[in-house]
JSON list of C-alpha atoms in Angstrom, two decimals:
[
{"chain": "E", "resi": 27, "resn": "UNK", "atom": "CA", "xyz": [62.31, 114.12, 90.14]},
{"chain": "E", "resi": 28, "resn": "UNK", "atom": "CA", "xyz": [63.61, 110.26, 90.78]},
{"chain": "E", "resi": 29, "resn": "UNK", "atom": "CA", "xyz": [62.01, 108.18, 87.99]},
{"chain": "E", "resi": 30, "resn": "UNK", "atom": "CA", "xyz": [60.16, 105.13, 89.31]},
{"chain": "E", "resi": 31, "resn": "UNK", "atom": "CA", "xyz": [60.34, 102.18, 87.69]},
{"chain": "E", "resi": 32, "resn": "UNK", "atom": "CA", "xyz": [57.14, 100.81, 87.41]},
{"chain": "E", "resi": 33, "resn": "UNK", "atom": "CA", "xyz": [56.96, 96.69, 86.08]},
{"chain": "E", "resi": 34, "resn": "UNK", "atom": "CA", "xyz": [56.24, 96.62, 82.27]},
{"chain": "E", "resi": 35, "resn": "UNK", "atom": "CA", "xyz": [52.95, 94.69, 81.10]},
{"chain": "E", "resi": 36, "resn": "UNK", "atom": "CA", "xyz": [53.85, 91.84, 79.29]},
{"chain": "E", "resi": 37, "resn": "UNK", "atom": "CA", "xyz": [52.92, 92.42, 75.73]},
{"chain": "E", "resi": 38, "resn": "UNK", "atom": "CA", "xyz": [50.25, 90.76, 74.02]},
{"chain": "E", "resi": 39, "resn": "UNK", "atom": "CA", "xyz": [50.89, 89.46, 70.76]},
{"chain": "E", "resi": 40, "resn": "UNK", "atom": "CA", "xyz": [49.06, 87.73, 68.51]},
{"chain": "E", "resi": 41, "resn": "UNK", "atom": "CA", "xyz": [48.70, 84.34, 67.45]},
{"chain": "E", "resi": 42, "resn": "UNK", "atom": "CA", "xyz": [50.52, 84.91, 64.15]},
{"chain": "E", "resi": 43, "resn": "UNK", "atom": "CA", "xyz": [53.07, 86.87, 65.90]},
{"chain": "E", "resi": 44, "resn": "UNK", "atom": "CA", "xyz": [53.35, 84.45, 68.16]},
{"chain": "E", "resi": 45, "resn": "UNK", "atom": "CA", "xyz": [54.07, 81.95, 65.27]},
{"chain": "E", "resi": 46, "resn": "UNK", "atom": "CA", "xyz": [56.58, 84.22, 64.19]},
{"chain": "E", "resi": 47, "resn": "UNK", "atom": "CA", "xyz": [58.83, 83.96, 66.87]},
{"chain": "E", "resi": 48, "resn": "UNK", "atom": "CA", "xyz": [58.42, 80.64, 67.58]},
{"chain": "E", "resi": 49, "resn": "UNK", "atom": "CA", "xyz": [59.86, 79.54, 64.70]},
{"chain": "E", "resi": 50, "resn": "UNK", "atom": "CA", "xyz": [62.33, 82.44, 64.19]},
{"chain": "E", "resi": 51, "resn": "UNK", "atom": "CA", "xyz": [63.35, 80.89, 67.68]},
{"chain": "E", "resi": 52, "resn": "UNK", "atom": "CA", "xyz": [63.38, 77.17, 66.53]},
{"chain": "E", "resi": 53, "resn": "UNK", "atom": "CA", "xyz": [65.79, 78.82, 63.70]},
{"chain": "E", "resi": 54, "resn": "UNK", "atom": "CA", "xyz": [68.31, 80.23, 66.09]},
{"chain": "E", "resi": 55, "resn": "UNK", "atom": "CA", "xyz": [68.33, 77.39, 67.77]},
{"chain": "E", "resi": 56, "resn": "UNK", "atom": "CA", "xyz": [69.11, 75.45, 65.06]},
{"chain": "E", "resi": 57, "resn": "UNK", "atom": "CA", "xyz": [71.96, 77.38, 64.02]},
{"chain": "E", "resi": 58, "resn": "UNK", "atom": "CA", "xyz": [73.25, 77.57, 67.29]},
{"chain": "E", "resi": 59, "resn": "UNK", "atom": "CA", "xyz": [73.52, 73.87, 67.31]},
{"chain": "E", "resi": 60, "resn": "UNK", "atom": "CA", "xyz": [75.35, 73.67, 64.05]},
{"chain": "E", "resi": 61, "resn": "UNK", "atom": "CA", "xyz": [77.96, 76.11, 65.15]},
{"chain": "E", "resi": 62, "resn": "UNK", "atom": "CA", "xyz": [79.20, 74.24, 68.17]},
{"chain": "E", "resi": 63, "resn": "UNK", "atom": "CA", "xyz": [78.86, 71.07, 66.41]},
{"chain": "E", "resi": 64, "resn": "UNK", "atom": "CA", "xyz": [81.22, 73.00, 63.86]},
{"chain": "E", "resi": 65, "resn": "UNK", "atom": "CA", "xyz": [83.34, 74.37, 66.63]},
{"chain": "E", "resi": 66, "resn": "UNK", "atom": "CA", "xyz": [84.01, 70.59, 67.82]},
{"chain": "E", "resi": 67, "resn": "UNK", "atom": "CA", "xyz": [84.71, 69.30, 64.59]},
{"chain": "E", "resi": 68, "resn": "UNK", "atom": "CA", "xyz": [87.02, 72.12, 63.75]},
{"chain": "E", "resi": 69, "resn": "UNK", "atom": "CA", "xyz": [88.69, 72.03, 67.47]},
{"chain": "E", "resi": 70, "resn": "UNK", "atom": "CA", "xyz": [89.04, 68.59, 67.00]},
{"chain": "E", "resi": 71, "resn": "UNK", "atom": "CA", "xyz": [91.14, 69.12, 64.20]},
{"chain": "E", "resi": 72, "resn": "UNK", "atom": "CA", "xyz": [93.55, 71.83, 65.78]},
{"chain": "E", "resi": 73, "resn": "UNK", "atom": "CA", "xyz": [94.10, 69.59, 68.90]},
{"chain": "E", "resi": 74, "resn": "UNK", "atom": "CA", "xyz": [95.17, 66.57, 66.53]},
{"chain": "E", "resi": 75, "resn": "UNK", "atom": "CA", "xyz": [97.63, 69.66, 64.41]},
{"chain": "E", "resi": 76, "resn": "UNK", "atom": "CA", "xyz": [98.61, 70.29, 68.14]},
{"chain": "E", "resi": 77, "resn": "UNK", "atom": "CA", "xyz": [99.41, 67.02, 68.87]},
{"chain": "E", "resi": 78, "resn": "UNK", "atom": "CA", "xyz": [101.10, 65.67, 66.31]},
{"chain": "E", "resi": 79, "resn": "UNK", "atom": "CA", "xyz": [103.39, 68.86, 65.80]},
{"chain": "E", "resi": 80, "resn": "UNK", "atom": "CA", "xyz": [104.30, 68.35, 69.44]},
{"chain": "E", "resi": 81, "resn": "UNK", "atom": "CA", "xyz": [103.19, 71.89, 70.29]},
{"chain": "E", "resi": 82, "resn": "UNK", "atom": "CA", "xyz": [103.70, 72.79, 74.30]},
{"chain": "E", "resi": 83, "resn": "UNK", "atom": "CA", "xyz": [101.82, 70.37, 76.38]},
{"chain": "E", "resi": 84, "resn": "UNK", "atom": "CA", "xyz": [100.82, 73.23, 78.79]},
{"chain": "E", "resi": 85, "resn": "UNK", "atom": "CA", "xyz": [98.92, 74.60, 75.00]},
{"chain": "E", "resi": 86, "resn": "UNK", "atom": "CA", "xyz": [97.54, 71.15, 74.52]},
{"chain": "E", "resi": 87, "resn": "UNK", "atom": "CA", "xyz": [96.28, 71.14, 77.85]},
{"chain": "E", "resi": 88, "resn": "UNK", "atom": "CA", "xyz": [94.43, 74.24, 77.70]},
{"chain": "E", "resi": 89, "resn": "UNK", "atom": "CA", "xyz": [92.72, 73.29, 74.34]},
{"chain": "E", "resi": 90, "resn": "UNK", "atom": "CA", "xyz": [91.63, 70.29, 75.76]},
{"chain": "E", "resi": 91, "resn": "UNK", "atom": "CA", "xyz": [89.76, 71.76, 78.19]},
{"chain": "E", "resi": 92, "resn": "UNK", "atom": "CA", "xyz": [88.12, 74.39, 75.02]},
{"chain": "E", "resi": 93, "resn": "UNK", "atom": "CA", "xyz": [87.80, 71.26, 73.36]},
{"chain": "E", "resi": 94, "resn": "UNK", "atom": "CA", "xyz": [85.37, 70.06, 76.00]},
{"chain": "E", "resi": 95, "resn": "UNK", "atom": "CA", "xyz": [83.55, 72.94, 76.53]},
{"chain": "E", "resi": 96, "resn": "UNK", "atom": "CA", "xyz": [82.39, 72.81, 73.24]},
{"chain": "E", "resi": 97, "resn": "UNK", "atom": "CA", "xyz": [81.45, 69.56, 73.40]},
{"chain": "E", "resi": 98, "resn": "UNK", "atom": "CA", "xyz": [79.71, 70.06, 76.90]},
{"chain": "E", "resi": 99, "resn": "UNK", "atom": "CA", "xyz": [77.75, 72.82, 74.95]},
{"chain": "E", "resi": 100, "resn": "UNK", "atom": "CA", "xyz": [76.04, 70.36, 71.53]},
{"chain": "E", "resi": 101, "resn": "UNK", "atom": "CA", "xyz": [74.09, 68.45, 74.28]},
{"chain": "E", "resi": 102, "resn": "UNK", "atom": "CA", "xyz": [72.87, 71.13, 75.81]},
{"chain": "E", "resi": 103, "resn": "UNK", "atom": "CA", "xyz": [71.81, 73.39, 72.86]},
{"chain": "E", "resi": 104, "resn": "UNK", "atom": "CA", "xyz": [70.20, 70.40, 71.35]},
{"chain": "E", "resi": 105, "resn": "UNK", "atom": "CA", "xyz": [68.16, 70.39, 74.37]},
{"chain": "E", "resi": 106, "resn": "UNK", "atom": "CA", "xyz": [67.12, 73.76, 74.40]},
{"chain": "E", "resi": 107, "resn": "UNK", "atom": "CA", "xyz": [66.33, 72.92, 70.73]},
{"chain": "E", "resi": 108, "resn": "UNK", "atom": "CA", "xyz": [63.75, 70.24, 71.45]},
{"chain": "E", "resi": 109, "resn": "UNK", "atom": "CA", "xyz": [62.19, 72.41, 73.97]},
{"chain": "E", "resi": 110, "resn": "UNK", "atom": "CA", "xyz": [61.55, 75.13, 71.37]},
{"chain": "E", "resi": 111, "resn": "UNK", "atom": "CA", "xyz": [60.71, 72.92, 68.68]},
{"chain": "E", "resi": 112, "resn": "UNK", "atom": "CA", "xyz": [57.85, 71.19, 70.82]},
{"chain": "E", "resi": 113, "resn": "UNK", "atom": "CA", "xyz": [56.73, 74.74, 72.30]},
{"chain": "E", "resi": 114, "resn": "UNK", "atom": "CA", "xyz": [56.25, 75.62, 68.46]},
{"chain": "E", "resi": 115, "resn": "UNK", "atom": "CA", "xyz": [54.75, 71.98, 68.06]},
{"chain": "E", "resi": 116, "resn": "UNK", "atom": "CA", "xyz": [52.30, 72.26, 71.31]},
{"chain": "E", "resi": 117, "resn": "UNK", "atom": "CA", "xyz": [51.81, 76.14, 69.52]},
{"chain": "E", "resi": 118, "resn": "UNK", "atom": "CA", "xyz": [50.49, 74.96, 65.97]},
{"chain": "E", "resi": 119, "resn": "UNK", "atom": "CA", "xyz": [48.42, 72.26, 67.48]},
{"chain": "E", "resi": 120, "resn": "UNK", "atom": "CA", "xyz": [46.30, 74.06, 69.88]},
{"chain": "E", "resi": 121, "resn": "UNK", "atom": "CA", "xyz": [46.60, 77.74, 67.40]},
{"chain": "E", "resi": 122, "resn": "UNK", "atom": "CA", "xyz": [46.80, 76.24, 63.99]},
{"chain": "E", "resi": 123, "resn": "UNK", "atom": "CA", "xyz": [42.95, 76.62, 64.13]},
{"chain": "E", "resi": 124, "resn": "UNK", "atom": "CA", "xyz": [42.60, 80.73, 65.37]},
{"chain": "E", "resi": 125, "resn": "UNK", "atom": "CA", "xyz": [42.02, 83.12, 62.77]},
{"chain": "E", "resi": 126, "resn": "UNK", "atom": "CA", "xyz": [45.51, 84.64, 60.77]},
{"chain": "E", "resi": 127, "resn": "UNK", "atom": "CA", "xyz": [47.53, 81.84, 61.96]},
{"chain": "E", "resi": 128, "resn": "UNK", "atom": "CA", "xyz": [47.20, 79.87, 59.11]},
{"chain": "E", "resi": 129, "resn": "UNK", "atom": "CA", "xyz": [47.34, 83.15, 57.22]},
{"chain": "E", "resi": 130, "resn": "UNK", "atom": "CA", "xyz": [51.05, 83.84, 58.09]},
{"chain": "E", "resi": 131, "resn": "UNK", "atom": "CA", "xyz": [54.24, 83.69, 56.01]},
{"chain": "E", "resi": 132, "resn": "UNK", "atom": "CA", "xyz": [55.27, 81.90, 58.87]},
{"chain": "E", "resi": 133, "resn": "UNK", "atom": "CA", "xyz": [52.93, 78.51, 58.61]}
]
């Protein structure tokens, strides 16, 4: 018999589960941040190595352009940072009040 693949119900959580992963989410984001501010700084760094030790300009090219996607990707993580952090913000405002929130490791 051909399965059929019916659409899953979303699943309900609760508030302090909600809370949960919210911030666990906030935290991610966070880090993710860090590391491509870290990746700049450190790219940054190799491209000057590259320069001064004359490496191939074709190789200086190219890390140019890896050197810019990481710096095309700090703005746009910290955005999708400030979106998470004010969905948790919005969250705790309008939930800090329902039973268990308050309650959770994760107040």
């Amino acid at each position: 018999h051909p399965k059929i693949n019916m659409p899953r119900k979303p699943t309900e959580r609760t508030p302090a589960e909600q809370l949960k992963i919210k911030t666990k989410t906030c935290q991610r984001m966070q880090k993710e941040v860090s590391a491509y501010e870290s990746e700049v700084l450190l790219n940054t760094s190799k491209l000057s190595t590259m320069i001064s030790s004359s490496s191939d300009p074709y190789d200086i090219k190219a890390f140019r352009a890896v050197l810019a996607e990481s710096e095309m990707m700090v703005p746009d993580s910290k955005g999708r940072l400030g979106k998470v952090v004010e969905d948790l913000r919005v969250f705790v405002e309008t939930q800090g009040g329902v039973e268990g929130v308050k309650e959770s490791e994760w107040w």
